[in-house]
Amino acid sequence: MSGYERDLVGYGAEPPQVRWPGGARVAVSLVLNYEEGGERNILEGDEGSEGYLHEIVGAPPVAGGRDLNAESMFAYGARAGFWRVHRTVTAHRVPLTVFAVGQALERNPQAARAMGAAGWEVAGHGWRWIDYRDVPEETERADIARTVATIERLVGRRPVGWYTGRVSSRTRRLVGEEGGFLYDCDDYSDDLPFYVAEGGRQQLVVPYGLDANDFKFLIVHGFTTADDMLAYLVDTYDTLHAEGAERPRMMSVGLHARIIGRPGRIRALDRFLRHVAQLGDGWIATREQIARHWLAEHPPPLPG
């Protein structure tokens, strides 16, 4: 099995002894996926409309035409949902990382400025909110560069983190070759950051999660009410908090402006943040803060 590319072992029974700042048991990473305006649309030259992660679950995309209903559901995230999330997070005075689609950010510079003014970390999430598996390499490379330049121009600081989501086999290499990223998040395989060898260097991976994620409101057999999501977030945090007495862990919470930003869902985020504050021993941090801490405390292995 020496040529097998998957790592199914990881840290095994003895993960590293982590020392999060302040002696925290859990590092909590809040992530807002900002995608509205970057989804599929024939106005962009796509073959059809967006059929994924909107309120009409399971509705097929419109081939060769526009789906005005889907477009308006995405627009809700940019027009209203983003600001509801912004008010909630800033009221709790906690940091947040944005996975920003470059084209979406370009189309709402007011939101981009609000992210920067709030001190949020803005990481790259592709130029378009599309599947990059079949995108030509040079197009993907150019999209990474264009996203970096757009975030730097609109937010005031270049991104140091990257998450495509629907990756190609080349994404991690291209991110490493760009040269300005501390970490990527295109992985779901652990509760702690880790390194992978890529392109002759050790790439830091800060894994993400699709379980404690509001996208489950928009899939079959996922969350239905805010209480569903809140219960899952609390159970996840409490388990990691208990484990963290001996082995501190990391928890990712995935959010979307058009999903958690709905009035019937936002209290899941509000009440979860209250729970973390009440239970204590949590370090709510940006992914950049987690990455820099990991690089300092757990540097990559030396070559050879």
XYZ file of C-alpha atoms in Angstrom:
304
model
C 0.000 0.000 0.000
C 3.051 2.283 -0.199
C 1.600 4.113 -3.209
C -1.792 4.738 -1.623
C -2.441 8.483 -1.542
C -4.981 8.655 1.301
C -3.901 9.036 4.946
C -6.308 7.056 7.113
C -4.063 7.131 10.198
C -3.453 10.804 10.978
C -2.448 11.459 14.570
C -3.790 8.089 15.701
C -4.246 7.411 19.397
C -1.825 10.145 20.460
C -2.660 13.526 18.926
C -0.329 16.390 19.818
C -0.726 17.970 23.229
C -2.212 21.292 22.231
C -1.949 24.466 24.317
C -4.501 26.908 23.018
C -4.187 30.501 24.309
C -5.569 30.995 27.798
C -5.612 27.268 28.421
C -8.755 26.859 26.304
C -10.104 23.363 25.816
C -11.668 24.116 22.429
C -10.658 26.467 19.633
C -13.911 27.536 17.958
C -13.760 28.758 14.364
C -16.837 30.580 13.070
C -16.884 30.642 9.262
C -19.243 32.694 7.095
C -19.318 31.469 3.498
C -20.007 34.557 1.377
C -21.119 33.220 -2.024
C -24.137 35.256 -3.128
C -23.485 36.648 -6.594
C -20.933 34.009 -7.546
C -23.321 31.106 -8.151
C -24.218 29.558 -11.507
C -26.268 31.717 -13.857
C -26.637 31.929 -17.630
C -25.811 35.627 -17.248
C -22.272 34.398 -16.461
C -22.167 32.138 -19.511
C -23.154 29.017 -17.550
C -25.358 26.359 -19.126
C -28.111 26.762 -16.550
C -29.218 28.173 -13.222
C -27.970 27.331 -9.730
C -29.593 24.218 -8.285
C -27.676 23.818 -5.032
C -28.212 25.187 -1.529
C -31.291 27.305 -1.938
C -34.644 27.033 -0.187
C -36.391 24.827 -2.770
C -34.504 21.685 -1.843
C -34.158 19.227 -4.711
C -35.434 21.549 -7.431
C -33.467 20.901 -10.629
C -31.561 23.773 -12.241
C -33.135 25.467 -15.233
C -31.227 24.374 -18.325
C -30.471 27.246 -20.658
C -32.458 29.786 -18.665
C -32.700 31.792 -15.486
C -34.350 30.688 -12.248
C -35.518 34.009 -10.864
C -36.715 32.406 -7.636
C -33.306 30.886 -6.914
C -31.595 34.151 -7.830
C -33.709 36.076 -5.318
C -33.000 33.509 -2.565
C -29.280 34.034 -3.077
C -29.808 37.799 -3.209
C -31.457 37.611 0.218
C -28.127 36.550 1.686
C -26.331 39.604 0.320
C -29.134 42.110 0.918
C -30.455 41.047 4.343
C -28.940 37.862 5.725
C -25.367 39.153 5.785
C -26.343 42.129 7.921
C -28.271 39.957 10.389
C -25.186 37.756 10.828
C -23.017 40.863 11.101
C -25.197 42.316 13.864
C -25.251 39.026 15.782
C -21.525 38.377 15.632
C -20.503 41.947 16.405
C -22.934 42.032 19.345
C -21.079 39.060 20.843
C -17.726 40.720 20.082
C -16.201 37.532 18.697
C -13.983 37.097 15.624
C -15.067 35.382 12.442
C -13.476 34.116 9.239
C -15.193 34.757 5.918
C -14.740 32.312 3.052
C -15.312 34.912 0.332
C -16.083 34.173 -3.306
C -14.250 36.903 -5.184
C -17.029 37.761 -7.625
C -19.621 37.820 -4.840
C -17.503 40.262 -2.860
C -16.961 42.395 -5.959
C -20.722 42.774 -6.299
C -21.287 43.966 -2.726
C -18.349 46.195 -1.748
C -20.376 47.575 1.175
C -20.347 44.098 2.753
C -16.630 43.786 2.026
C -15.919 47.060 3.799
C -18.041 45.933 6.772
C -16.002 42.736 7.042
C -12.785 44.715 7.125
C -14.128 47.279 9.584
C -15.259 44.506 11.939
C -11.747 43.055 11.943
C -12.899 39.791 10.388
C -10.462 37.586 8.542
C -11.404 37.245 4.870
C -10.077 34.088 3.193
C -10.405 33.073 -0.449
C -13.246 30.818 -1.620
C -12.728 30.808 -5.388
C -13.620 33.467 -7.915
C -16.957 31.793 -8.644
C -19.064 29.482 -6.441
C -18.698 26.558 -8.827
C -17.245 23.066 -8.994
C -13.569 23.401 -9.968
C -13.006 19.725 -10.776
C -13.310 20.236 -14.525
C -11.986 23.801 -14.720
C -8.711 24.070 -16.695
C -5.612 24.517 -14.558
C -4.715 27.931 -15.921
C -8.259 29.170 -15.317
C -8.166 27.964 -11.722
C -4.755 29.555 -11.208
C -6.012 32.856 -12.614
C -9.145 32.669 -10.444
C -7.018 32.272 -7.313
C -4.934 35.322 -8.248
C -8.018 37.368 -9.127
C -9.682 36.478 -5.824
C -6.577 37.474 -3.869
C -6.394 40.843 -5.640
C -10.110 41.535 -5.139
C -10.082 40.753 -1.419
C -6.978 42.878 -0.913
C -8.534 45.812 -2.781
C -11.970 45.683 -1.160
C -11.115 44.558 2.380
C -7.704 46.197 2.684
C -5.685 43.061 3.381
C -4.755 40.081 1.234
C -6.104 36.667 2.253
C -3.764 34.212 3.966
C -6.219 31.293 3.947
C -8.015 29.413 1.193
C -11.055 27.138 0.835
C -12.480 26.154 -2.536
C -14.919 23.514 -1.311
C -15.536 21.776 -4.619
C -11.849 21.328 -5.338
C -9.892 20.042 -8.294
C -7.004 17.610 -7.971
C -4.699 20.627 -8.461
C -6.169 23.091 -5.968
C -3.787 22.530 -3.052
C -0.752 22.668 -5.307
C -1.940 25.888 -6.947
C -2.610 27.466 -3.551
C 0.920 26.563 -2.461
C 2.427 27.876 -5.679
C 0.669 31.231 -5.236
C 3.044 31.752 -2.323
C 1.072 33.999 0.000
C -1.107 31.570 1.937
C -0.481 30.310 5.473
C -3.029 27.514 5.249
C -5.844 25.903 3.313
C -9.087 24.374 4.587
C -10.019 21.897 1.862
C -10.171 18.928 4.208
C -12.636 17.455 6.717
C -10.565 14.631 8.193
C -9.513 15.788 11.660
C -10.272 17.841 14.769
C -6.843 19.483 14.681
C -4.649 21.188 12.068
C -1.989 19.090 10.368
C 0.623 19.246 7.608
C 0.639 17.594 4.204
C 3.533 17.370 1.781
C 2.658 19.242 -1.386
C 4.949 20.516 -4.111
C 8.108 19.984 -2.082
C 6.837 21.855 0.959
C 4.778 21.230 4.069
C 1.327 22.778 3.641
C -0.645 23.560 6.801
C -4.232 22.342 6.648
C -6.797 23.804 9.050
C -9.654 21.322 8.513
C -13.216 22.458 8.045
C -16.502 20.662 8.837
C -19.809 20.007 7.116
C -21.590 18.557 10.138
C -21.847 21.631 12.395
C -22.902 23.616 9.376
C -26.072 25.491 8.493
C -26.063 24.053 4.965
C -27.865 21.091 6.524
C -31.015 23.230 6.550
C -31.018 22.927 2.756
C -30.406 19.208 2.292
C -32.766 16.281 2.736
C -32.900 14.930 6.321
C -30.854 17.830 7.655
C -31.805 20.552 10.136
C -35.403 21.775 10.108
C -35.549 24.293 12.962
C -33.056 26.503 14.755
C -33.335 24.144 17.717
C -32.042 21.296 15.549
C -28.881 23.170 14.702
C -28.471 24.595 18.203
C -28.690 21.128 19.765
C -26.056 19.795 17.401
C -23.700 22.722 17.979
C -24.074 22.452 21.761
C -23.552 18.674 21.737
C -20.442 19.081 19.591
C -18.971 21.783 21.787
C -19.758 19.917 25.007
C -18.114 16.725 23.751
C -14.987 18.549 22.615
C -14.978 20.544 25.852
C -14.982 17.320 27.886
C -12.263 15.759 25.742
C -10.317 19.005 25.922
C -9.613 18.539 29.620
C -6.857 16.188 28.450
C -6.635 16.723 24.693
C -7.769 20.153 23.453
C -9.518 20.162 20.107
C -10.853 22.470 17.393
C -14.466 23.016 16.287
C -15.603 24.554 12.995
C -19.036 26.152 12.629
C -20.068 26.698 9.006
C -22.489 29.536 8.187
C -24.012 31.099 5.068
C -25.609 34.526 4.865
C -28.622 33.233 2.905
C -29.176 30.359 5.367
C -28.375 31.249 8.997
C -29.236 34.866 8.116
C -32.948 33.998 7.976
C -34.909 35.265 11.017
C -36.064 31.791 12.028
C -32.513 30.435 12.126
C -30.278 33.191 13.489
C -31.020 32.392 17.134
C -29.138 29.089 16.701
C -25.956 31.125 16.293
C -26.852 33.611 19.029
C -27.672 30.942 21.600
C -24.644 28.834 20.702
C -22.337 31.789 21.341
C -24.074 32.364 24.659
C -23.518 28.702 25.544
C -19.802 28.869 24.744
C -19.444 31.982 26.891
C -21.353 30.436 29.796
C -19.539 27.090 29.774
C -16.169 28.744 29.311
C -12.773 27.386 28.295
C -13.392 28.198 24.619
C -11.116 30.240 22.372
C -13.185 31.744 19.561
C -10.593 32.602 16.958
C -10.146 33.291 13.270
C -8.600 30.554 11.213
C -5.576 32.774 10.692
C -5.112 33.014 14.468
C -5.381 29.227 14.757
C -2.938 28.757 11.876
C -0.354 31.171 13.294
C -0.632 29.563 16.716
C -0.149 26.115 15.194
C 2.832 27.181 13.097
C 4.500 28.622 16.203
C 3.667 25.804 18.628
C 3.748 22.855 16.222
C 6.090 23.768 13.375
C 6.256 21.548 10.285
C 8.632 18.591 10.325
C 12.121 19.222 8.997
C 12.908 17.865 5.507
C 14.253 14.327 5.485
